[in-house]
Amino acid sequence: MASYKPVVVPAVPRLGEKVTQDTLYWQGYKTPVQIKEFGAVNKIDFSPVPPYNYAVTASSRIHIYGRYSQEPIKTFSRFKDAAYCATYRDDGQLLVAGSEEGSIRLFDISGKAPLRQFDGHAKAVHVVGFLADKYRIFSGGDDYSSNLWDIPSAAEIVSYTEHTDYVRCGCASKLNGDVFITGSYDHTVKVFDARAKSSVMTIEHGHPVESVLLFPSGGLLVSAGGRYVKVWDVLKGGQLLVSLKNHHKTVTCLCLNSSGQRLLSGSLDRHVKIYSTTSYKVVHSFNYATSILSLALSPEDETIVVGMTNGVLNVKHRKPEESKEKSQKKRQPAYRTYVKGRNYMPKQEDFFVSKPGKCVLRKYDKLLKGFQSSKALDAVLEPHIRLYTPEVTVAVMQELNRRGTLRSALAGRDEKQISLLLTFVTRRVIEPRFTPILVTVADMITDIYQPVLGQSAVVDKQFLRLQEAIGREIDYQEELLEVLGMMDALFATLTKKKATYLEEKKSNGLTKTLDQDTCN
């Protein structure tokens, strides 16, 4: 009796993922560390001075973490309700934060009690920050106002009430100590100068603005709101340079890397997208477990910290570069050691001993070997096979069809199994490599279960989806045939008809005759 031959799964070439320098750079992080906070993390801010600790604002607390610590090294909890937007000053000595009750508190990093408290907002303050001169603070609240405060006197300098909805984000210019920017749910971004009584520039984003970011040069402004990330040229009066729509849900936070050449955006769709600031194309992306609210990068991109809606803080540290001495491994034998004798041809007097190789059969092969067609089909319809290696499922179907047992394997199934089969066929029948066999499978399923149509709403819905998928594919094929016909016609008109030797001779003779008549 001949030995059983396993099912041959045809290999299909796949396009490999393009590995770029950005891919290698952004994949150079260790396995993330998860830290659970008391509530949704609404702000993460790194200290601009060594050792680059970072402040995490969640619930009614502000936690200060060391770069490699998983427990907070300091906590500010003098808030009656939720705290918002804890931000470091450029020297790393002071920290300012807003709150749900409408007050702003200024903390010394080395102390616990607030140094100053600024009262003036009627509602929650969601955005605060320091101006470049280090002696003034700007703020924005749910009372639609944007205020400027003096740190030494704790007094309000000026209040702007130009926004018509909640002010939820803002940033300050690092070059000009009088300029700061706020973004609001009224779809606008406003640029304020402390020396002016009103805003000096208004930009229409088109969606509620969740985050704004000013490039270090001060010439470009980035706004995020809705699914859009937009880049504006401030020096040209707020001209739109590019609009990016790479997220599927609202973009909530923005961040620049240390060199300013990469822009990062976090979204409720659980993704962090990394853009090149020259081409504004996505060069890499990170995927997270839940929706993202805040994002921060440490200096030199050593650590990337992401805060999520479920209160989890995701911290990734860059892998250390191995020294050359440690990276030098023990010298391995030369290549010729491994290939020695591989091409040796046996002589006539040699006695050849063959070593039988053990063939390990997969589950579906074992079932096929035992002529259990229905169970073999069930084995390849398991989620890990039908979703990630559909070619195996189709190969088994093709083998059953070759044996003539495909119809019996498809018959006798309940509502759940029929729905699973139809879902697989509907999804894969439009792929050219699977179409021939899956069309046969679809025909058999229709013939077998046609008498029971109308008895199950789920199965009827799957049959309708299959019909729609095949109908769409037929329409695409017809359109492609029309396009091919038009292209053939165009190529036919563009092709130059070459004259034959006889035609050239006749034309030359006619030319000579005409020349002679002209001379006469």
Short mmCIF file of N, CA, C and O in Angstrom, two decimals, residues 162-265:
data_model
loop_
_atom_site.label_atom_id
_atom_site.label_comp_id
_atom_site.label_asym_id
_atom_site.label_seq_id
_atom_site.Cartn_x
_atom_site.Cartn_y
_atom_site.Cartn_z
N GLU A 162 -12.21 85.72 23.59
CA GLU A 162 -12.58 85.68 22.17
C GLU A 162 -13.13 84.32 21.75
O GLU A 162 -13.85 84.22 20.76
N HIS A 163 -12.77 83.26 22.45
CA HIS A 163 -13.29 81.94 22.10
C HIS A 163 -14.77 81.84 22.48
O HIS A 163 -15.23 82.49 23.44
N THR A 164 -15.49 81.03 21.75
CA THR A 164 -16.93 80.86 22.01
C THR A 164 -17.26 79.45 22.49
O THR A 164 -18.42 79.06 22.50
N ASP A 165 -16.25 78.69 22.89
CA ASP A 165 -16.46 77.35 23.42
C ASP A 165 -15.27 77.01 24.32
O ASP A 165 -14.37 77.82 24.52
N TYR A 166 -15.27 75.79 24.87
CA TYR A 166 -14.23 75.39 25.81
C TYR A 166 -12.84 75.54 25.19
O TYR A 166 -12.62 75.17 24.04
N VAL A 167 -11.91 76.06 25.99
CA VAL A 167 -10.50 76.13 25.58
C VAL A 167 -9.81 74.91 26.20
O VAL A 167 -9.70 74.80 27.42
N ARG A 168 -9.33 74.00 25.34
CA ARG A 168 -8.84 72.72 25.85
C ARG A 168 -7.36 72.46 25.55
O ARG A 168 -6.82 71.44 25.97
N CYS A 169 -6.68 73.32 24.84
CA CYS A 169 -5.26 73.08 24.55
C CYS A 169 -4.56 74.40 24.30
O CYS A 169 -5.19 75.41 24.01
N GLY A 170 -3.24 74.37 24.42
CA GLY A 170 -2.46 75.58 24.19
C GLY A 170 -0.98 75.30 24.27
O GLY A 170 -0.54 74.24 24.73
N CYS A 171 -0.19 76.25 23.81
CA CYS A 171 1.27 76.17 23.89
C CYS A 171 1.84 77.57 23.80
O CYS A 171 1.15 78.52 23.41
N ALA A 172 3.10 77.72 24.17
CA ALA A 172 3.76 79.02 24.15
C ALA A 172 4.95 78.99 23.21
O ALA A 172 5.57 77.94 22.98
N SER A 173 5.27 80.14 22.65
CA SER A 173 6.44 80.26 21.78
C SER A 173 7.70 80.22 22.62
O SER A 173 7.77 80.83 23.70
N LYS A 174 8.70 79.49 22.15
CA LYS A 174 9.98 79.41 22.86
C LYS A 174 10.92 80.55 22.49
O LYS A 174 11.95 80.74 23.13
N LEU A 175 10.57 81.28 21.43
CA LEU A 175 11.43 82.38 20.97
C LEU A 175 10.94 83.73 21.45
O LEU A 175 11.73 84.61 21.76
N ASN A 176 9.63 83.90 21.52
CA ASN A 176 9.05 85.18 21.92
C ASN A 176 8.35 85.02 23.26
O ASN A 176 7.41 84.23 23.40
N GLY A 177 8.77 85.76 24.26
CA GLY A 177 8.22 85.64 25.61
C GLY A 177 6.84 86.22 25.77
O GLY A 177 6.28 86.16 26.87
N ASP A 178 6.25 86.77 24.72
CA ASP A 178 4.92 87.38 24.82
C ASP A 178 3.85 86.61 24.05
O ASP A 178 2.67 86.94 24.14
N VAL A 179 4.25 85.61 23.28
CA VAL A 179 3.31 84.93 22.37
C VAL A 179 2.90 83.57 22.94
O VAL A 179 3.74 82.79 23.39
N PHE A 180 1.59 83.32 22.94
CA PHE A 180 1.07 81.99 23.28
C PHE A 180 -0.14 81.69 22.40
O PHE A 180 -0.75 82.61 21.83
N ILE A 181 -0.48 80.43 22.30
CA ILE A 181 -1.52 79.96 21.37
C ILE A 181 -2.50 79.09 22.13
O ILE A 181 -2.11 78.30 22.99
N THR A 182 -3.78 79.22 21.80
CA THR A 182 -4.81 78.38 22.42
C THR A 182 -5.70 77.78 21.34
O THR A 182 -5.93 78.39 20.28
N GLY A 183 -6.20 76.58 21.62
CA GLY A 183 -7.14 75.92 20.72
C GLY A 183 -8.43 75.63 21.45
O GLY A 183 -8.42 75.30 22.65
N SER A 184 -9.54 75.72 20.75
CA SER A 184 -10.84 75.64 21.41
C SER A 184 -11.77 74.70 20.65
O SER A 184 -11.54 74.34 19.49
N TYR A 185 -12.84 74.30 21.34
CA TYR A 185 -13.88 73.49 20.71
C TYR A 185 -14.74 74.31 19.76
O TYR A 185 -15.66 73.75 19.15
N ASP A 186 -14.49 75.62 19.63
CA ASP A 186 -15.21 76.43 18.64
C ASP A 186 -14.56 76.32 17.27
O ASP A 186 -14.85 77.12 16.38
N HIS A 187 -13.66 75.33 17.10
CA HIS A 187 -12.99 75.00 15.83
C HIS A 187 -11.90 75.99 15.45
O HIS A 187 -11.41 75.96 14.31
N THR A 188 -11.50 76.88 16.37
CA THR A 188 -10.49 77.88 16.02
C THR A 188 -9.23 77.73 16.87
O THR A 188 -9.27 77.21 17.99
N VAL A 189 -8.13 78.19 16.30
CA VAL A 189 -6.85 78.32 17.01
C VAL A 189 -6.49 79.80 16.99
O VAL A 189 -6.48 80.41 15.91
N LYS A 190 -6.22 80.38 18.16
CA LYS A 190 -5.94 81.82 18.23
C LYS A 190 -4.53 82.05 18.76
O LYS A 190 -4.09 81.38 19.71
N VAL A 191 -3.85 82.98 18.14
CA VAL A 191 -2.50 83.38 18.54
C VAL A 191 -2.61 84.72 19.27
O VAL A 191 -3.14 85.70 18.74
N PHE A 192 -2.12 84.73 20.52
CA PHE A 192 -2.19 85.93 21.34
C PHE A 192 -0.80 86.49 21.58
O PHE A 192 0.17 85.74 21.72
N ASP A 193 -0.73 87.83 21.65
CA ASP A 193 0.48 88.55 22.04
C ASP A 193 0.13 89.36 23.27
O ASP A 193 -0.83 90.14 23.27
N ALA A 194 0.90 89.16 24.35
CA ALA A 194 0.59 89.82 25.61
C ALA A 194 0.61 91.35 25.49
O ALA A 194 0.02 92.04 26.32
N ARG A 195 1.26 91.85 24.46
CA ARG A 195 1.34 93.30 24.27
C ARG A 195 0.12 93.85 23.55
O ARG A 195 -0.06 95.08 23.46
N ALA A 196 -0.73 92.98 23.02
CA ALA A 196 -1.94 93.40 22.30
C ALA A 196 -3.17 93.11 23.14
O ALA A 196 -3.17 92.23 24.01
N LYS A 197 -4.25 93.82 22.87
CA LYS A 197 -5.48 93.66 23.63
C LYS A 197 -6.38 92.56 23.09
O LYS A 197 -7.37 92.22 23.73
N SER A 198 -6.06 92.06 21.91
CA SER A 198 -6.85 90.99 21.31
C SER A 198 -5.91 90.05 20.56
O SER A 198 -4.70 90.30 20.46
N SER A 199 -6.46 88.98 20.05
CA SER A 199 -5.64 88.00 19.33
C SER A 199 -5.07 88.62 18.06
O SER A 199 -5.69 89.47 17.42
N VAL A 200 -3.87 88.16 17.71
CA VAL A 200 -3.21 88.69 16.52
C VAL A 200 -3.42 87.80 15.31
O VAL A 200 -3.12 88.21 14.18
N MET A 201 -3.95 86.60 15.52
CA MET A 201 -4.20 85.70 14.39
C MET A 201 -5.24 84.66 14.80
O MET A 201 -5.23 84.17 15.94
N THR A 202 -6.16 84.35 13.89
CA THR A 202 -7.16 83.31 14.11
C THR A 202 -7.11 82.32 12.96
O THR A 202 -7.13 82.72 11.79
N ILE A 203 -7.04 81.04 13.30
CA ILE A 203 -6.95 79.98 12.30
C ILE A 203 -8.16 79.07 12.46
O ILE A 203 -8.47 78.62 13.57
N GLU A 204 -8.84 78.78 11.36
CA GLU A 204 -10.01 77.90 11.38
C GLU A 204 -9.55 76.47 11.10
O GLU A 204 -9.15 76.13 9.99
N HIS A 205 -9.65 75.64 12.14
CA HIS A 205 -9.25 74.24 11.97
C HIS A 205 -10.37 73.41 11.33
O HIS A 205 -10.09 72.48 10.56
N GLY A 206 -11.62 73.73 11.63
CA GLY A 206 -12.73 73.01 11.03
C GLY A 206 -13.34 71.94 11.92
O GLY A 206 -14.40 71.40 11.61
N HIS A 207 -12.68 71.60 13.03
CA HIS A 207 -13.17 70.61 13.98
C HIS A 207 -12.79 71.08 15.39
O HIS A 207 -11.89 71.91 15.54
N PRO A 208 -13.44 70.56 16.42
CA PRO A 208 -13.02 70.91 17.79
C PRO A 208 -11.54 70.59 17.99
O PRO A 208 -11.10 69.47 17.74
N VAL A 209 -10.77 71.57 18.42
CA VAL A 209 -9.31 71.44 18.51
C VAL A 209 -8.94 70.78 19.83
O VAL A 209 -9.29 71.26 20.91
N GLU A 210 -8.22 69.65 19.73
CA GLU A 210 -7.82 68.89 20.90
C GLU A 210 -6.38 69.15 21.31
O GLU A 210 -6.02 68.96 22.48
N SER A 211 -5.53 69.56 20.37
CA SER A 211 -4.11 69.78 20.69
C SER A 211 -3.49 70.73 19.69
O SER A 211 -3.86 70.73 18.51
N VAL A 212 -2.57 71.55 20.16
CA VAL A 212 -1.80 72.45 19.28
C VAL A 212 -0.33 72.32 19.64
O VAL A 212 0.03 71.99 20.77
N LEU A 213 0.50 72.56 18.65
CA LEU A 213 1.95 72.41 18.83
C LEU A 213 2.66 73.41 17.94
O LEU A 213 2.34 73.53 16.75
N LEU A 214 3.61 74.14 18.51
CA LEU A 214 4.39 75.11 17.76
C LEU A 214 5.80 74.57 17.58
O LEU A 214 6.43 74.12 18.55
N PHE A 215 6.28 74.59 16.35
CA PHE A 215 7.64 74.13 16.09
C PHE A 215 8.64 75.03 16.83
O PHE A 215 8.37 76.21 17.05
N PRO A 216 9.81 74.49 17.18
CA PRO A 216 10.81 75.31 17.90
C PRO A 216 11.18 76.59 17.16
O PRO A 216 11.50 77.60 17.79
N SER A 217 11.16 76.56 15.83
CA SER A 217 11.51 77.76 15.07
C SER A 217 10.44 78.83 15.15
O SER A 217 10.70 80.00 14.86
N GLY A 218 9.23 78.44 15.54
CA GLY A 218 8.13 79.40 15.65
C GLY A 218 7.44 79.69 14.34
O GLY A 218 6.48 80.47 14.31
N GLY A 219 7.87 79.06 13.26
CA GLY A 219 7.28 79.37 11.95
C GLY A 219 6.13 78.47 11.57
O GLY A 219 5.28 78.87 10.77
N LEU A 220 6.07 77.26 12.13
CA LEU A 220 5.01 76.32 11.78
C LEU A 220 4.19 75.97 13.01
O LEU A 220 4.72 75.79 14.10
N LEU A 221 2.89 75.86 12.81
CA LEU A 221 1.95 75.51 13.87
C LEU A 221 1.18 74.27 13.45
O LEU A 221 0.72 74.17 12.31
N VAL A 222 1.04 73.33 14.37
CA VAL A 222 0.29 72.10 14.10
C VAL A 222 -0.93 72.07 15.00
O VAL A 222 -0.84 72.32 16.21
N SER A 223 -2.08 71.78 14.41
CA SER A 223 -3.32 71.66 15.18
C SER A 223 -3.94 70.30 14.92
O SER A 223 -3.85 69.75 13.82
N ALA A 224 -4.56 69.73 15.95
CA ALA A 224 -5.20 68.42 15.84
C ALA A 224 -6.61 68.52 16.35
O ALA A 224 -6.87 69.09 17.42
N GLY A 225 -7.54 67.96 15.59
CA GLY A 225 -8.95 67.96 15.97
C GLY A 225 -9.73 67.12 15.00
O GLY A 225 -9.46 67.14 13.80
N GLY A 226 -10.71 66.38 15.51
CA GLY A 226 -11.38 65.41 14.65
C GLY A 226 -10.37 64.37 14.20
O GLY A 226 -9.49 63.95 14.96
N ARG A 227 -10.44 63.93 12.96
CA ARG A 227 -9.48 62.96 12.43
C ARG A 227 -8.30 63.64 11.75
O ARG A 227 -7.45 62.97 11.18
N TYR A 228 -8.24 64.97 11.83
CA TYR A 228 -7.27 65.71 11.04
C TYR A 228 -6.12 66.26 11.88
O TYR A 228 -6.31 66.71 13.01
N VAL A 229 -4.95 66.23 11.29
CA VAL A 229 -3.77 66.94 11.80
C VAL A 229 -3.38 67.93 10.71
O VAL A 229 -3.08 67.52 9.57
N LYS A 230 -3.39 69.22 11.04
CA LYS A 230 -3.13 70.25 10.03
C LYS A 230 -1.91 71.07 10.41
O LYS A 230 -1.70 71.38 11.59
N VAL A 231 -1.12 71.39 9.41
CA VAL A 231 0.10 72.18 9.59
C VAL A 231 -0.10 73.54 8.93
O VAL A 231 -0.50 73.61 7.75
N TRP A 232 0.19 74.60 9.68
CA TRP A 232 -0.05 75.98 9.22
C TRP A 232 1.26 76.76 9.22
O TRP A 232 2.11 76.55 10.08
N ASP A 233 1.38 77.65 8.27
CA ASP A 233 2.54 78.54 8.20
C ASP A 233 2.17 79.85 8.89
O ASP A 233 1.39 80.65 8.36
N VAL A 234 2.72 80.05 10.08
CA VAL A 234 2.39 81.25 10.85
C VAL A 234 2.96 82.50 10.20
O VAL A 234 2.34 83.57 10.22
N LEU A 235 4.12 82.39 9.60
CA LEU A 235 4.78 83.56 8.99
C LEU A 235 4.03 84.06 7.77
O LEU A 235 4.22 85.21 7.36
N LYS A 236 3.18 83.21 7.19
CA LYS A 236 2.37 83.62 6.04
C LYS A 236 0.93 83.92 6.43
O LYS A 236 0.02 83.81 5.62
N GLY A 237 0.73 84.26 7.69
CA GLY A 237 -0.59 84.63 8.15
C GLY A 237 -1.52 83.47 8.41
O GLY A 237 -2.74 83.63 8.36
N GLY A 238 -0.97 82.30 8.69
CA GLY A 238 -1.81 81.14 8.99
C GLY A 238 -2.24 80.38 7.77
O GLY A 238 -3.34 79.82 7.73
N GLN A 239 -1.38 80.32 6.77
CA GLN A 239 -1.71 79.58 5.54
C GLN A 239 -1.59 78.07 5.78
O GLN A 239 -0.64 77.60 6.40
N LEU A 240 -2.58 77.31 5.30
CA LEU A 240 -2.58 75.86 5.46
C LEU A 240 -1.54 75.23 4.53
O LEU A 240 -1.58 75.44 3.32
N LEU A 241 -0.61 74.46 5.11
CA LEU A 241 0.41 73.80 4.30
C LEU A 241 0.00 72.38 3.93
O LEU A 241 0.13 71.97 2.78
N VAL A 242 -0.50 71.65 4.90
CA VAL A 242 -0.87 70.26 4.64
C VAL A 242 -1.92 69.82 5.65
O VAL A 242 -1.93 70.29 6.80
N SER A 243 -2.83 68.97 5.21
CA SER A 243 -3.86 68.39 6.07
C SER A 243 -3.71 66.87 6.03
O SER A 243 -3.77 66.26 4.97
N LEU A 244 -3.48 66.28 7.19
CA LEU A 244 -3.23 64.84 7.29
C LEU A 244 -4.45 64.15 7.88
O LEU A 244 -4.99 64.59 8.89
N LYS A 245 -4.84 63.05 7.23
CA LYS A 245 -6.01 62.29 7.70
C LYS A 245 -5.65 60.81 7.74
O LYS A 245 -6.15 60.00 6.97
N ASN A 246 -4.77 60.47 8.66
CA ASN A 246 -4.29 59.09 8.76
C ASN A 246 -4.90 58.33 9.92
O ASN A 246 -4.67 57.13 10.05
N HIS A 247 -5.67 59.01 10.77
CA HIS A 247 -6.33 58.35 11.90
C HIS A 247 -7.79 58.08 11.57
O HIS A 247 -8.39 58.77 10.74
N HIS A 248 -8.36 57.11 12.28
CA HIS A 248 -9.76 56.75 12.06
C HIS A 248 -10.68 57.38 13.10
O HIS A 248 -11.90 57.36 12.92
N LYS A 249 -10.12 57.89 14.18
CA LYS A 249 -10.91 58.55 15.21
C LYS A 249 -10.22 59.84 15.61
O LYS A 249 -9.18 60.21 15.06
N THR A 250 -10.78 60.52 16.61
CA THR A 250 -10.29 61.84 17.01
C THR A 250 -8.83 61.80 17.45
O THR A 250 -8.43 60.94 18.24
N VAL A 251 -8.05 62.74 16.93
CA VAL A 251 -6.65 62.88 17.34
C VAL A 251 -6.62 63.72 18.62
O VAL A 251 -7.19 64.81 18.68
N THR A 252 -5.96 63.20 19.65
CA THR A 252 -6.03 63.83 20.97
C THR A 252 -4.73 64.51 21.41
O THR A 252 -4.77 65.36 22.29
N CYS A 253 -3.58 64.12 20.85
CA CYS A 253 -2.32 64.69 21.35
C CYS A 253 -1.28 64.73 20.24
O CYS A 253 -1.32 63.95 19.29
N LEU A 254 -0.35 65.65 20.39
CA LEU A 254 0.74 65.85 19.43
C LEU A 254 2.05 65.95 20.19
O LEU A 254 2.09 66.34 21.36
N CYS A 255 3.14 65.63 19.48
CA CYS A 255 4.46 65.67 20.11
C CYS A 255 5.52 65.69 19.02
O CYS A 255 5.33 65.10 17.94
N LEU A 256 6.63 66.37 19.28
CA LEU A 256 7.78 66.37 18.38
C LEU A 256 8.90 65.55 19.00
O LEU A 256 9.05 65.51 20.22
N ASN A 257 9.71 64.92 18.16
CA ASN A 257 10.87 64.22 18.71
C ASN A 257 11.97 65.23 19.01
O ASN A 257 11.84 66.43 18.74
N SER A 258 13.08 64.76 19.57
CA SER A 258 14.12 65.67 20.04
C SER A 258 14.75 66.48 18.92
O SER A 258 15.14 67.63 19.12
N SER A 259 14.84 65.92 17.72
CA SER A 259 15.46 66.64 16.61
C SER A 259 14.48 67.54 15.87
O SER A 259 14.90 68.37 15.07
N GLY A 260 13.19 67.37 16.14
CA GLY A 260 12.19 68.16 15.44
C GLY A 260 11.91 67.69 14.03
O GLY A 260 11.17 68.35 13.29
N GLN A 261 12.46 66.54 13.64
CA GLN A 261 12.27 66.04 12.27
C GLN A 261 11.14 65.02 12.18
O GLN A 261 10.81 64.57 11.10
N ARG A 262 10.57 64.63 13.31
CA ARG A 262 9.45 63.68 13.31
C ARG A 262 8.33 64.21 14.19
O ARG A 262 8.57 64.66 15.31
N LEU A 263 7.13 64.14 13.67
CA LEU A 263 5.93 64.58 14.38
C LEU A 263 5.12 63.35 14.77
O LEU A 263 4.87 62.47 13.94
N LEU A 264 4.72 63.28 16.05
CA LEU A 264 3.95 62.14 16.54
C LEU A 264 2.54 62.60 16.90
O LEU A 264 2.35 63.69 17.47
N SER A 265 1.55 61.78 16.56
CA SER A 265 0.16 62.08 16.91
C SER A 265 -0.49 60.84 17.51
O SER A 265 -0.31 59.73 17.01
#
